[in-house]
């Protein structure tokens, strides 16, 4: 058996992208909107995440300062036109999230545009280049994460505006007639076919990180297990159960859609002791923390290629590495840096954490220190690695790759 759903706009995926698109369409047009989601609830990959958001007030002074900082942050390799659009619409977020959705914030930071880029973003842990607006830290509820509350709020508003949700109903095929997309085919939770007739189809189904086979076929990379098994081009995924399996990409390619760039960002995500169960904002691996400290970055010719203070973040660094000769870069540190860590510990502001934290007073506690005989490097409780090669790859590079190497400089 099968059934048919008629709508003006069909949206594939109910993560923040799909929800935002549905909200905007229903707020600004009279179009009928239907959202199709393979899970039994809304939220997509972000539904299990803490959440903070940036909003840039819509003034010429804020925009000019933010674009200047963003250019330096991305090594002027980013799309500043796209950044301008994102900044413009970000000004709407406080009224939507705090007003219409009724979400509470537990903290916020209001910034003067004249000081953009001069301090760590989000209060701590993020590069100066991301310090370009006002920051809102959303309050969770119970043990639930804040992103789930935002997605639930969007769902309620969308339904009140007449939008229709179809859960447990993944879109499996897009229908193309001539040069137009006219619909799609989905399957509901009992296995029955659902024919979707629409004027517009929006694909908002996320990436491919939960599809190891597709990652291997499209990127040549091996998604490893929690123990980081395997050699070579290995990718460790810390967002578990995201359900990003490339459904939208495959459906678009099957009707002749072009293959755009797929990228895997990385540079300091180092597998090793303590990484199992790691999530991005709780770095349990001390080597990872050490690598996020401010360093001198150089290319294969020994020349700086970025403003380290502005761009010490994996996506910005990845762009810089890709543009280097041989897609290669090096982090340099010396024994003076080692001695500073041993005496003072790491720089608090450079430890990646999504909400502001405080240093614990560990005086009187028993800490285990281990040293590496060859390098004299010390870390707390785990062996140290002399050198780590982290690989990233993007299909539009036609098989080219970039490399990051930590270079330990000994001084006698």
mmCIF file of C-alpha atoms in Angstrom:
data_model
loop_
_atom_site.group_PDB
_atom_site.id
_atom_site.type_symbol
_atom_site.label_atom_id
_atom_site.label_comp_id
_atom_site.label_asym_id
_atom_site.label_seq_id
_atom_site.Cartn_x
_atom_site.Cartn_y
_atom_site.Cartn_z
ATOM 1 C CA UNK A 1 0.000 0.000 0.000
ATOM 2 C CA UNK A 2 1.023 3.621 -0.409
ATOM 3 C CA UNK A 3 -0.248 7.082 0.332
ATOM 4 C CA UNK A 4 0.365 10.519 -1.176
ATOM 5 C CA UNK A 5 1.245 13.794 0.527
ATOM 6 C CA UNK A 6 0.716 17.076 -1.334
ATOM 7 C CA UNK A 7 2.739 20.119 -0.213
ATOM 8 C CA UNK A 8 4.422 23.202 -1.646
ATOM 9 C CA UNK A 9 7.772 22.644 0.086
ATOM 10 C CA UNK A 10 9.144 19.327 1.349
ATOM 11 C CA UNK A 11 12.094 19.464 3.738
ATOM 12 C CA UNK A 12 14.350 16.464 4.251
ATOM 13 C CA UNK A 13 15.656 16.530 7.818
ATOM 14 C CA UNK A 14 14.559 18.249 11.026
ATOM 15 C CA UNK A 15 17.850 19.420 12.465
ATOM 16 C CA UNK A 16 18.466 23.118 13.037
ATOM 17 C CA UNK A 17 18.888 23.704 9.289
ATOM 18 C CA UNK A 18 15.585 22.065 8.367
ATOM 19 C CA UNK A 19 13.717 23.590 11.294
ATOM 20 C CA UNK A 20 15.060 27.073 10.560
ATOM 21 C CA UNK A 21 14.076 26.777 6.896
ATOM 22 C CA UNK A 22 10.556 25.654 7.792
ATOM 23 C CA UNK A 23 10.184 28.437 10.360
ATOM 24 C CA UNK A 24 11.330 31.102 7.915
ATOM 25 C CA UNK A 25 9.085 29.869 5.099
ATOM 26 C CA UNK A 26 6.016 29.704 7.296
ATOM 27 C CA UNK A 27 6.707 33.128 8.762
ATOM 28 C CA UNK A 28 7.238 34.917 5.450
ATOM 29 C CA UNK A 29 5.061 33.049 2.908
ATOM 30 C CA UNK A 30 1.704 31.288 2.554
ATOM 31 C CA UNK A 31 3.331 28.080 1.332
ATOM 32 C CA UNK A 32 2.455 24.659 2.719
ATOM 33 C CA UNK A 33 5.521 23.092 4.373
ATOM 34 C CA UNK A 34 6.099 19.442 5.306
ATOM 35 C CA UNK A 35 9.173 18.162 7.183
ATOM 36 C CA UNK A 36 10.276 14.534 6.822
ATOM 37 C CA UNK A 37 12.524 13.008 9.500
ATOM 38 C CA UNK A 38 13.856 9.471 9.808
ATOM 39 C CA UNK A 39 14.036 9.614 13.600
ATOM 40 C CA UNK A 40 10.926 9.527 15.820
ATOM 41 C CA UNK A 41 11.658 13.076 16.991
ATOM 42 C CA UNK A 42 13.042 16.383 15.744
ATOM 43 C CA UNK A 43 16.572 17.664 16.260
ATOM 44 C CA UNK A 44 18.939 15.816 13.961
ATOM 45 C CA UNK A 45 22.605 15.543 14.919
ATOM 46 C CA UNK A 46 22.495 18.478 17.345
ATOM 47 C CA UNK A 47 19.643 17.184 19.474
ATOM 48 C CA UNK A 48 22.006 15.809 22.142
ATOM 49 C CA UNK A 49 24.270 18.869 22.375
ATOM 50 C CA UNK A 50 24.743 21.763 24.779
ATOM 51 C CA UNK A 51 24.203 24.999 22.938
ATOM 52 C CA UNK A 52 25.358 28.579 22.760
ATOM 53 C CA UNK A 53 24.764 30.972 19.890
ATOM 54 C CA UNK A 54 26.266 34.167 18.539
ATOM 55 C CA UNK A 55 24.216 37.164 17.452
ATOM 56 C CA UNK A 56 25.619 40.214 15.698
ATOM 57 C CA UNK A 57 23.579 43.409 16.123
ATOM 58 C CA UNK A 58 22.570 44.683 12.680
ATOM 59 C CA UNK A 59 24.551 47.941 12.549
ATOM 60 C CA UNK A 60 27.247 49.082 10.063
ATOM 61 C CA UNK A 61 29.814 49.285 12.881
ATOM 62 C CA UNK A 62 29.201 45.722 14.044
ATOM 63 C CA UNK A 63 29.213 44.346 10.483
ATOM 64 C CA UNK A 64 32.438 46.084 9.428
ATOM 65 C CA UNK A 65 34.318 44.970 12.530
ATOM 66 C CA UNK A 66 33.021 41.389 12.319
ATOM 67 C CA UNK A 67 33.989 41.002 8.640
ATOM 68 C CA UNK A 68 37.481 42.345 9.323
ATOM 69 C CA UNK A 69 38.028 39.852 12.133
ATOM 70 C CA UNK A 70 36.461 36.989 10.164
ATOM 71 C CA UNK A 71 38.812 37.664 7.260
ATOM 72 C CA UNK A 72 41.834 37.369 9.510
ATOM 73 C CA UNK A 73 40.388 34.324 11.253
ATOM 74 C CA UNK A 74 39.962 32.436 7.964
ATOM 75 C CA UNK A 75 43.294 33.611 6.523
ATOM 76 C CA UNK A 76 41.165 35.449 3.931
ATOM 77 C CA UNK A 77 40.329 32.079 2.378
ATOM 78 C CA UNK A 78 36.687 32.083 3.483
ATOM 79 C CA UNK A 79 33.576 33.379 1.739
ATOM 80 C CA UNK A 80 33.018 36.792 3.331
ATOM 81 C CA UNK A 81 29.820 37.276 1.316
ATOM 82 C CA UNK A 82 28.376 34.200 3.005
ATOM 83 C CA UNK A 83 29.690 35.451 6.357
ATOM 84 C CA UNK A 84 27.869 38.755 5.813
ATOM 85 C CA UNK A 85 24.591 36.900 5.199
ATOM 86 C CA UNK A 86 25.032 34.753 8.309
ATOM 87 C CA UNK A 87 25.888 37.799 10.421
ATOM 88 C CA UNK A 88 22.848 39.655 9.113
ATOM 89 C CA UNK A 89 20.376 36.907 9.982
ATOM 90 C CA UNK A 90 22.065 36.200 13.320
ATOM 91 C CA UNK A 91 20.662 39.517 14.556
ATOM 92 C CA UNK A 92 17.221 37.880 14.571
ATOM 93 C CA UNK A 93 18.187 35.023 16.893
ATOM 94 C CA UNK A 94 17.701 36.643 20.329
ATOM 95 C CA UNK A 95 14.098 37.601 19.517
ATOM 96 C CA UNK A 96 13.380 34.133 18.114
ATOM 97 C CA UNK A 97 15.139 31.946 20.687
ATOM 98 C CA UNK A 98 14.567 34.009 23.819
ATOM 99 C CA UNK A 99 11.274 35.561 22.733
ATOM 100 C CA UNK A 100 9.187 33.264 20.557
ATOM 101 C CA UNK A 101 10.718 29.991 21.741
ATOM 102 C CA UNK A 102 10.816 31.132 25.366
ATOM 103 C CA UNK A 103 14.281 29.653 25.970
ATOM 104 C CA UNK A 104 16.208 30.806 29.051
ATOM 105 C CA UNK A 105 19.897 31.699 29.037
ATOM 106 C CA UNK A 106 22.208 31.084 31.952
ATOM 107 C CA UNK A 107 24.894 33.476 30.771
ATOM 108 C CA UNK A 108 25.520 36.038 28.055
ATOM 109 C CA UNK A 109 28.423 38.178 26.865
ATOM 110 C CA UNK A 110 27.819 41.522 25.145
ATOM 111 C CA UNK A 111 30.785 42.802 23.122
ATOM 112 C CA UNK A 112 31.772 46.239 21.876
ATOM 113 C CA UNK A 113 32.454 46.047 18.092
ATOM 114 C CA UNK A 114 35.611 48.101 18.643
ATOM 115 C CA UNK A 115 37.050 45.197 20.664
ATOM 116 C CA UNK A 116 36.115 42.324 18.323
ATOM 117 C CA UNK A 117 38.991 39.867 17.918
ATOM 118 C CA UNK A 118 40.903 41.054 20.962
ATOM 119 C CA UNK A 119 40.005 38.282 23.421
ATOM 120 C CA UNK A 120 39.057 34.621 23.527
ATOM 121 C CA UNK A 121 35.619 33.989 22.049
ATOM 122 C CA UNK A 122 32.703 32.673 24.113
ATOM 123 C CA UNK A 123 34.630 33.823 27.227
ATOM 124 C CA UNK A 124 37.238 31.055 26.981
ATOM 125 C CA UNK A 125 38.577 28.270 24.803
ATOM 126 C CA UNK A 126 37.684 29.618 21.357
ATOM 127 C CA UNK A 127 40.019 31.645 19.114
ATOM 128 C CA UNK A 128 40.006 35.431 19.044
ATOM 129 C CA UNK A 129 38.837 35.274 15.438
ATOM 130 C CA UNK A 130 35.445 33.968 16.585
ATOM 131 C CA UNK A 131 34.940 36.867 19.013
ATOM 132 C CA UNK A 132 32.679 38.846 16.691
ATOM 133 C CA UNK A 133 29.344 39.368 18.405
ATOM 134 C CA UNK A 134 27.217 38.818 21.483
ATOM 135 C CA UNK A 135 27.079 35.325 22.981
ATOM 136 C CA UNK A 136 24.123 33.581 24.603
ATOM 137 C CA UNK A 137 24.600 30.389 26.656
ATOM 138 C CA UNK A 138 21.329 28.470 26.702
ATOM 139 C CA UNK A 139 20.113 26.907 29.926
ATOM 140 C CA UNK A 140 19.367 23.198 29.787
ATOM 141 C CA UNK A 141 16.593 21.407 31.655
ATOM 142 C CA UNK A 142 17.224 18.463 33.962
ATOM 143 C CA UNK A 143 19.791 16.296 32.231
ATOM 144 C CA UNK A 144 18.593 17.339 28.792
ATOM 145 C CA UNK A 145 20.809 19.441 26.570
ATOM 146 C CA UNK A 146 19.819 22.918 25.491
ATOM 147 C CA UNK A 147 19.807 22.177 21.754
ATOM 148 C CA UNK A 148 16.952 19.727 22.289
ATOM 149 C CA UNK A 149 14.894 22.507 23.896
ATOM 150 C CA UNK A 150 15.541 24.854 20.973
ATOM 151 C CA UNK A 151 14.517 22.192 18.455
ATOM 152 C CA UNK A 152 11.375 21.393 20.461
ATOM 153 C CA UNK A 153 10.509 25.092 20.570
ATOM 154 C CA UNK A 154 10.912 25.354 16.803
ATOM 155 C CA UNK A 155 8.672 22.320 16.306
ATOM 156 C CA UNK A 156 5.877 23.828 18.397
ATOM 157 C CA UNK A 157 5.960 27.119 16.497
ATOM 158 C CA UNK A 158 6.125 25.376 13.103
ATOM 159 C CA UNK A 159 3.106 23.244 13.964
ATOM 160 C CA UNK A 160 1.204 26.307 15.209
ATOM 161 C CA UNK A 161 1.872 27.963 11.834
ATOM 162 C CA UNK A 162 0.480 24.967 9.947
ATOM 163 C CA UNK A 163 3.685 23.063 9.214
ATOM 164 C CA UNK A 164 3.423 19.263 9.128
ATOM 165 C CA UNK A 165 5.964 16.833 10.607
ATOM 166 C CA UNK A 166 6.325 13.251 9.414
ATOM 167 C CA UNK A 167 8.569 11.342 11.810
ATOM 168 C CA UNK A 168 9.926 7.844 11.181
ATOM 169 C CA UNK A 169 9.511 8.728 7.501
ATOM 170 C CA UNK A 170 12.885 8.986 5.747
ATOM 171 C CA UNK A 171 13.010 10.300 2.185
ATOM 172 C CA UNK A 172 14.702 7.618 0.102
ATOM 173 C CA UNK A 173 14.438 8.933 -3.428
ATOM 174 C CA UNK A 174 13.992 12.291 -5.167
ATOM 175 C CA UNK A 175 11.730 12.449 -8.234
ATOM 176 C CA UNK A 176 12.984 14.468 -11.189
ATOM 177 C CA UNK A 177 10.899 15.131 -14.296
ATOM 178 C CA UNK A 178 12.887 16.833 -17.017
ATOM 179 C CA UNK A 179 14.832 19.664 -15.397
ATOM 180 C CA UNK A 180 12.521 19.961 -12.392
ATOM 181 C CA UNK A 181 12.285 18.181 -9.077
ATOM 182 C CA UNK A 182 8.608 17.346 -8.586
ATOM 183 C CA UNK A 183 8.618 15.219 -5.479
ATOM 184 C CA UNK A 184 10.160 12.387 -3.524
ATOM 185 C CA UNK A 185 9.517 8.889 -2.240
ATOM 186 C CA UNK A 186 9.662 8.112 1.480
ATOM 187 C CA UNK A 187 8.922 5.119 3.652
ATOM 188 C CA UNK A 188 6.976 5.252 6.924
ATOM 189 C CA UNK A 189 7.667 3.276 10.084
ATOM 190 C CA UNK A 190 5.536 0.307 9.045
ATOM 191 C CA UNK A 191 7.282 0.048 5.700
ATOM 192 C CA UNK A 192 4.604 1.580 3.505
ATOM 193 C CA UNK A 193 5.549 3.803 0.577
ATOM 194 C CA UNK A 194 4.844 7.535 0.835
ATOM 195 C CA UNK A 195 4.698 9.531 -2.415
ATOM 196 C CA UNK A 196 5.467 13.213 -1.914
ATOM 197 C CA UNK A 197 4.331 15.768 -4.504
ATOM 198 C CA UNK A 198 5.945 19.191 -4.055
ATOM 199 C CA UNK A 199 7.055 22.324 -5.901
ATOM 200 C CA UNK A 200 10.322 22.642 -3.973
ATOM 201 C CA UNK A 201 12.462 20.118 -2.089
ATOM 202 C CA UNK A 202 15.020 21.242 0.484
ATOM 203 C CA UNK A 203 17.691 18.733 1.494
ATOM 204 C CA UNK A 204 18.838 19.403 5.069
ATOM 205 C CA UNK A 205 19.963 15.939 6.088
ATOM 206 C CA UNK A 206 23.473 16.678 7.352
ATOM 207 C CA UNK A 207 26.736 14.937 6.520
ATOM 208 C CA UNK A 208 28.095 11.397 6.265
ATOM 209 C CA UNK A 209 29.928 10.886 9.566
ATOM 210 C CA UNK A 210 27.746 7.929 10.629
ATOM 211 C CA UNK A 211 28.360 6.043 7.391
ATOM 212 C CA UNK A 212 31.862 4.484 7.507
ATOM 213 C CA UNK A 213 31.414 2.829 4.102
ATOM 214 C CA UNK A 214 30.503 6.114 2.414
ATOM 215 C CA UNK A 215 33.416 7.906 4.111
ATOM 216 C CA UNK A 216 35.765 5.293 2.708
ATOM 217 C CA UNK A 217 34.269 5.433 -0.793
ATOM 218 C CA UNK A 218 34.034 9.217 -1.083
ATOM 219 C CA UNK A 219 37.011 10.361 0.972
ATOM 220 C CA UNK A 220 39.330 7.388 1.176
ATOM 221 C CA UNK A 221 39.264 7.669 4.968
ATOM 222 C CA UNK A 222 38.714 4.959 7.536
ATOM 223 C CA UNK A 223 36.372 5.760 10.392
ATOM 224 C CA UNK A 224 37.914 4.034 13.359
ATOM 225 C CA UNK A 225 36.401 2.604 16.521
ATOM 226 C CA UNK A 226 36.561 4.001 20.058
ATOM 227 C CA UNK A 227 40.005 2.453 20.521
ATOM 228 C CA UNK A 228 41.273 4.315 17.441
ATOM 229 C CA UNK A 229 42.313 1.083 15.749
ATOM 230 C CA UNK A 230 43.950 1.082 12.333
ATOM 231 C CA UNK A 231 46.721 2.936 10.573
ATOM 232 C CA UNK A 232 46.927 5.696 7.990
ATOM 233 C CA UNK A 233 44.008 7.933 7.154
ATOM 234 C CA UNK A 234 41.927 7.362 10.271
ATOM 235 C CA UNK A 235 39.065 9.557 11.426
ATOM 236 C CA UNK A 236 37.722 9.417 14.976
ATOM 237 C CA UNK A 237 34.103 10.522 15.392
ATOM 238 C CA UNK A 238 33.149 12.066 18.715
ATOM 239 C CA UNK A 239 29.495 12.856 17.856
ATOM 240 C CA UNK A 240 27.941 9.451 18.358
ATOM 241 C CA UNK A 241 24.569 8.397 16.961
ATOM 242 C CA UNK A 242 24.264 11.494 14.787
ATOM 243 C CA UNK A 243 22.455 9.445 12.108
ATOM 244 C CA UNK A 244 24.268 11.478 9.444
ATOM 245 C CA UNK A 245 24.465 8.702 6.873
ATOM 246 C CA UNK A 246 24.561 10.657 3.618
ATOM 247 C CA UNK A 247 20.943 9.956 2.639
ATOM 248 C CA UNK A 248 20.465 13.399 1.109
ATOM 249 C CA UNK A 249 23.742 13.335 -0.805
ATOM 250 C CA UNK A 250 22.988 9.962 -2.364
ATOM 251 C CA UNK A 251 19.458 10.997 -3.326
ATOM 252 C CA UNK A 252 20.723 14.166 -5.031
ATOM 253 C CA UNK A 253 23.509 12.338 -6.866
ATOM 254 C CA UNK A 254 21.084 9.698 -8.127
ATOM 255 C CA UNK A 255 19.107 12.319 -10.098
ATOM 256 C CA UNK A 256 22.262 13.881 -11.571
ATOM 257 C CA UNK A 257 23.123 16.439 -8.906
ATOM 258 C CA UNK A 258 26.732 17.595 -8.844
ATOM 259 C CA UNK A 259 29.097 16.311 -6.195
ATOM 260 C CA UNK A 260 30.234 19.283 -4.156
ATOM 261 C CA UNK A 261 33.096 19.310 -1.713
ATOM 262 C CA UNK A 262 32.986 17.046 1.332
ATOM 263 C CA UNK A 263 35.527 17.890 3.993
ATOM 264 C CA UNK A 264 36.742 16.386 7.246
ATOM 265 C CA UNK A 265 38.210 19.026 9.513
ATOM 266 C CA UNK A 266 40.996 18.156 11.876
ATOM 267 C CA UNK A 267 44.355 19.142 13.249
ATOM 268 C CA UNK A 268 44.417 18.657 16.970
ATOM 269 C CA UNK A 269 41.973 15.795 17.436
ATOM 270 C CA UNK A 270 44.547 13.232 18.491
ATOM 271 C CA UNK A 271 43.590 9.650 19.309
ATOM 272 C CA UNK A 272 45.291 8.266 22.370
ATOM 273 C CA UNK A 273 44.823 7.413 26.036
ATOM 274 C CA UNK A 274 41.656 8.849 27.489
ATOM 275 C CA UNK A 275 40.019 9.680 24.159
ATOM 276 C CA UNK A 276 37.311 7.003 24.410
ATOM 277 C CA UNK A 277 33.961 8.678 25.012
ATOM 278 C CA UNK A 278 35.477 12.066 24.239
ATOM 279 C CA UNK A 279 33.180 14.863 23.164
ATOM 280 C CA UNK A 280 34.400 18.075 21.648
ATOM 281 C CA UNK A 281 33.824 20.342 24.634
ATOM 282 C CA UNK A 282 35.290 17.959 27.263
ATOM 283 C CA UNK A 283 38.862 17.118 26.170
ATOM 284 C CA UNK A 284 39.793 14.174 28.385
ATOM 285 C CA UNK A 285 42.990 13.555 26.471
ATOM 286 C CA UNK A 286 45.762 15.719 27.928
ATOM 287 C CA UNK A 287 47.716 15.614 24.694
ATOM 288 C CA UNK A 288 44.715 17.225 23.019
ATOM 289 C CA UNK A 289 44.706 20.002 25.617
ATOM 290 C CA UNK A 290 48.417 20.604 25.174
ATOM 291 C CA UNK A 291 48.021 20.886 21.408
ATOM 292 C CA UNK A 292 45.416 23.607 21.762
ATOM 293 C CA UNK A 293 47.876 25.962 23.411
ATOM 294 C CA UNK A 294 49.087 29.022 21.418
ATOM 295 C CA UNK A 295 52.014 28.010 19.220
ATOM 296 C CA UNK A 296 54.093 29.254 16.339
ATOM 297 C CA UNK A 297 52.808 27.708 13.087
ATOM 298 C CA UNK A 298 55.018 27.523 9.989
ATOM 299 C CA UNK A 299 54.805 25.944 6.546
ATOM 300 C CA UNK A 300 57.311 23.560 4.956
ATOM 301 C CA UNK A 301 59.564 26.537 4.173
ATOM 302 C CA UNK A 302 59.577 27.716 7.775
ATOM 303 C CA UNK A 303 57.301 30.708 7.107
ATOM 304 C CA UNK A 304 54.300 31.719 9.184
ATOM 305 C CA UNK A 305 51.032 31.361 7.307
ATOM 306 C CA UNK A 306 48.418 32.571 9.777
ATOM 307 C CA UNK A 307 47.788 34.776 12.783
ATOM 308 C CA UNK A 308 47.987 32.124 15.499
ATOM 309 C CA UNK A 309 46.239 34.278 18.081
ATOM 310 C CA UNK A 310 43.235 34.739 15.800
ATOM 311 C CA UNK A 311 43.007 31.338 14.127
ATOM 312 C CA UNK A 312 43.944 28.564 16.549
ATOM 313 C CA UNK A 313 40.934 26.440 15.687
ATOM 314 C CA UNK A 314 40.694 23.290 13.611
ATOM 315 C CA UNK A 315 38.616 24.628 10.703
ATOM 316 C CA UNK A 316 40.664 27.818 10.262
ATOM 317 C CA UNK A 317 43.937 25.961 10.655
ATOM 318 C CA UNK A 318 42.742 23.308 8.213
ATOM 319 C CA UNK A 319 42.089 25.977 5.577
ATOM 320 C CA UNK A 320 45.547 27.409 6.176
ATOM 321 C CA UNK A 321 47.189 23.994 5.906
ATOM 322 C CA UNK A 322 45.383 23.248 2.649
ATOM 323 C CA UNK A 323 46.700 26.459 1.090
ATOM 324 C CA UNK A 324 50.300 25.716 2.121
ATOM 325 C CA UNK A 325 52.905 24.127 -0.197
ATOM 326 C CA UNK A 326 52.361 20.391 0.036
ATOM 327 C CA UNK A 327 49.315 20.982 2.284
ATOM 328 C CA UNK A 328 51.682 20.762 5.230
ATOM 329 C CA UNK A 329 52.208 22.726 8.432
ATOM 330 C CA UNK A 330 54.232 22.481 11.610
ATOM 331 C CA UNK A 331 53.683 23.445 15.234
ATOM 332 C CA UNK A 332 56.893 24.521 16.941
ATOM 333 C CA UNK A 333 57.614 24.448 20.638
ATOM 334 C CA UNK A 334 60.809 24.349 22.672
ATOM 335 C CA UNK A 335 61.928 23.287 26.129
ATOM 336 C CA UNK A 336 61.147 26.704 27.578
ATOM 337 C CA UNK A 337 57.500 26.014 26.735
ATOM 338 C CA UNK A 338 57.784 22.624 28.422
ATOM 339 C CA UNK A 339 59.235 24.136 31.573
ATOM 340 C CA UNK A 340 56.479 26.740 31.640
ATOM 341 C CA UNK A 341 53.812 24.036 31.502
ATOM 342 C CA UNK A 342 55.552 22.002 34.209
ATOM 343 C CA UNK A 343 55.632 25.074 36.450
ATOM 344 C CA UNK A 344 52.385 26.861 35.648
ATOM 345 C CA UNK A 345 50.205 24.382 33.810
ATOM 346 C CA UNK A 346 48.418 25.105 30.550
ATOM 347 C CA UNK A 347 46.871 28.446 29.622
ATOM 348 C CA UNK A 348 43.264 28.268 30.811
ATOM 349 C CA UNK A 349 41.895 30.416 28.012
ATOM 350 C CA UNK A 350 43.180 28.002 25.369
ATOM 351 C CA UNK A 351 41.422 24.883 26.665
ATOM 352 C CA UNK A 352 38.418 24.227 24.413
ATOM 353 C CA UNK A 353 35.230 24.254 26.471
ATOM 354 C CA UNK A 354 31.838 25.370 25.258
ATOM 355 C CA UNK A 355 30.834 26.969 28.559
ATOM 356 C CA UNK A 356 33.080 28.997 30.804
ATOM 357 C CA UNK A 357 34.829 26.914 33.450
ATOM 358 C CA UNK A 358 37.063 27.464 36.452
ATOM 359 C CA UNK A 359 40.449 26.028 37.322
ATOM 360 C CA UNK A 360 40.207 23.558 40.210
ATOM 361 C CA UNK A 361 42.380 24.021 43.273
ATOM 362 C CA UNK A 362 44.386 20.798 43.398
ATOM 363 C CA UNK A 363 46.836 21.811 46.102
ATOM 364 C CA UNK A 364 47.549 18.821 48.303
ATOM 365 C CA UNK A 365 46.244 16.366 45.694
ATOM 366 C CA UNK A 366 48.428 13.522 44.497
ATOM 367 C CA UNK A 367 49.197 13.875 40.804
ATOM 368 C CA UNK A 368 51.149 11.387 38.715
ATOM 369 C CA UNK A 369 53.708 12.951 36.392
ATOM 370 C CA UNK A 370 55.479 11.014 33.679
ATOM 371 C CA UNK A 371 58.318 12.162 31.480
ATOM 372 C CA UNK A 372 59.541 11.114 28.056
ATOM 373 C CA UNK A 373 63.276 10.356 28.167
ATOM 374 C CA UNK A 374 64.051 11.655 24.698
ATOM 375 C CA UNK A 375 62.075 14.866 24.710
ATOM 376 C CA UNK A 376 61.834 15.814 28.347
ATOM 377 C CA UNK A 377 58.115 16.438 27.805
ATOM 378 C CA UNK A 378 55.838 15.967 30.785
ATOM 379 C CA UNK A 379 52.143 15.271 30.967
ATOM 380 C CA UNK A 380 49.907 14.308 33.818
ATOM 381 C CA UNK A 381 49.206 10.626 34.024
ATOM 382 C CA UNK A 382 49.737 9.573 30.378
ATOM 383 C CA UNK A 383 52.732 8.886 28.149
ATOM 384 C CA UNK A 384 53.602 11.641 25.701
ATOM 385 C CA UNK A 385 53.847 11.406 21.925
ATOM 386 C CA UNK A 386 56.882 12.894 20.247
ATOM 387 C CA UNK A 387 55.148 13.602 16.973
ATOM 388 C CA UNK A 388 51.560 13.318 15.753
ATOM 389 C CA UNK A 389 50.502 13.345 12.110
ATOM 390 C CA UNK A 390 46.875 14.309 11.677
ATOM 391 C CA UNK A 391 45.377 13.903 8.239
ATOM 392 C CA UNK A 392 42.445 15.654 6.644
ATOM 393 C CA UNK A 393 41.032 15.184 3.169
ATOM 394 C CA UNK A 394 38.455 16.846 0.972
ATOM 395 C CA UNK A 395 37.133 15.396 -2.275
ATOM 396 C CA UNK A 396 37.400 18.653 -4.221
ATOM 397 C CA UNK A 397 41.155 18.495 -3.615
ATOM 398 C CA UNK A 398 41.212 15.440 -5.924
ATOM 399 C CA UNK A 399 42.985 13.243 -3.450
ATOM 400 C CA UNK A 400 45.375 15.851 -2.053
ATOM 401 C CA UNK A 401 45.796 15.911 1.691
ATOM 402 C CA UNK A 402 47.130 18.187 4.335
ATOM 403 C CA UNK A 403 49.330 17.310 7.266
ATOM 404 C CA UNK A 404 50.023 18.764 10.672
ATOM 405 C CA UNK A 405 53.171 17.835 12.520
ATOM 406 C CA UNK A 406 54.264 18.770 16.007
ATOM 407 C CA UNK A 407 57.969 19.561 15.947
ATOM 408 C CA UNK A 408 59.773 19.384 19.276
ATOM 409 C CA UNK A 409 62.839 21.633 19.224
ATOM 410 C CA UNK A 410 65.581 20.653 21.660
ATOM 411 C CA UNK A 411 67.902 23.323 22.983
ATOM 412 C CA UNK A 412 71.205 22.272 24.530
#
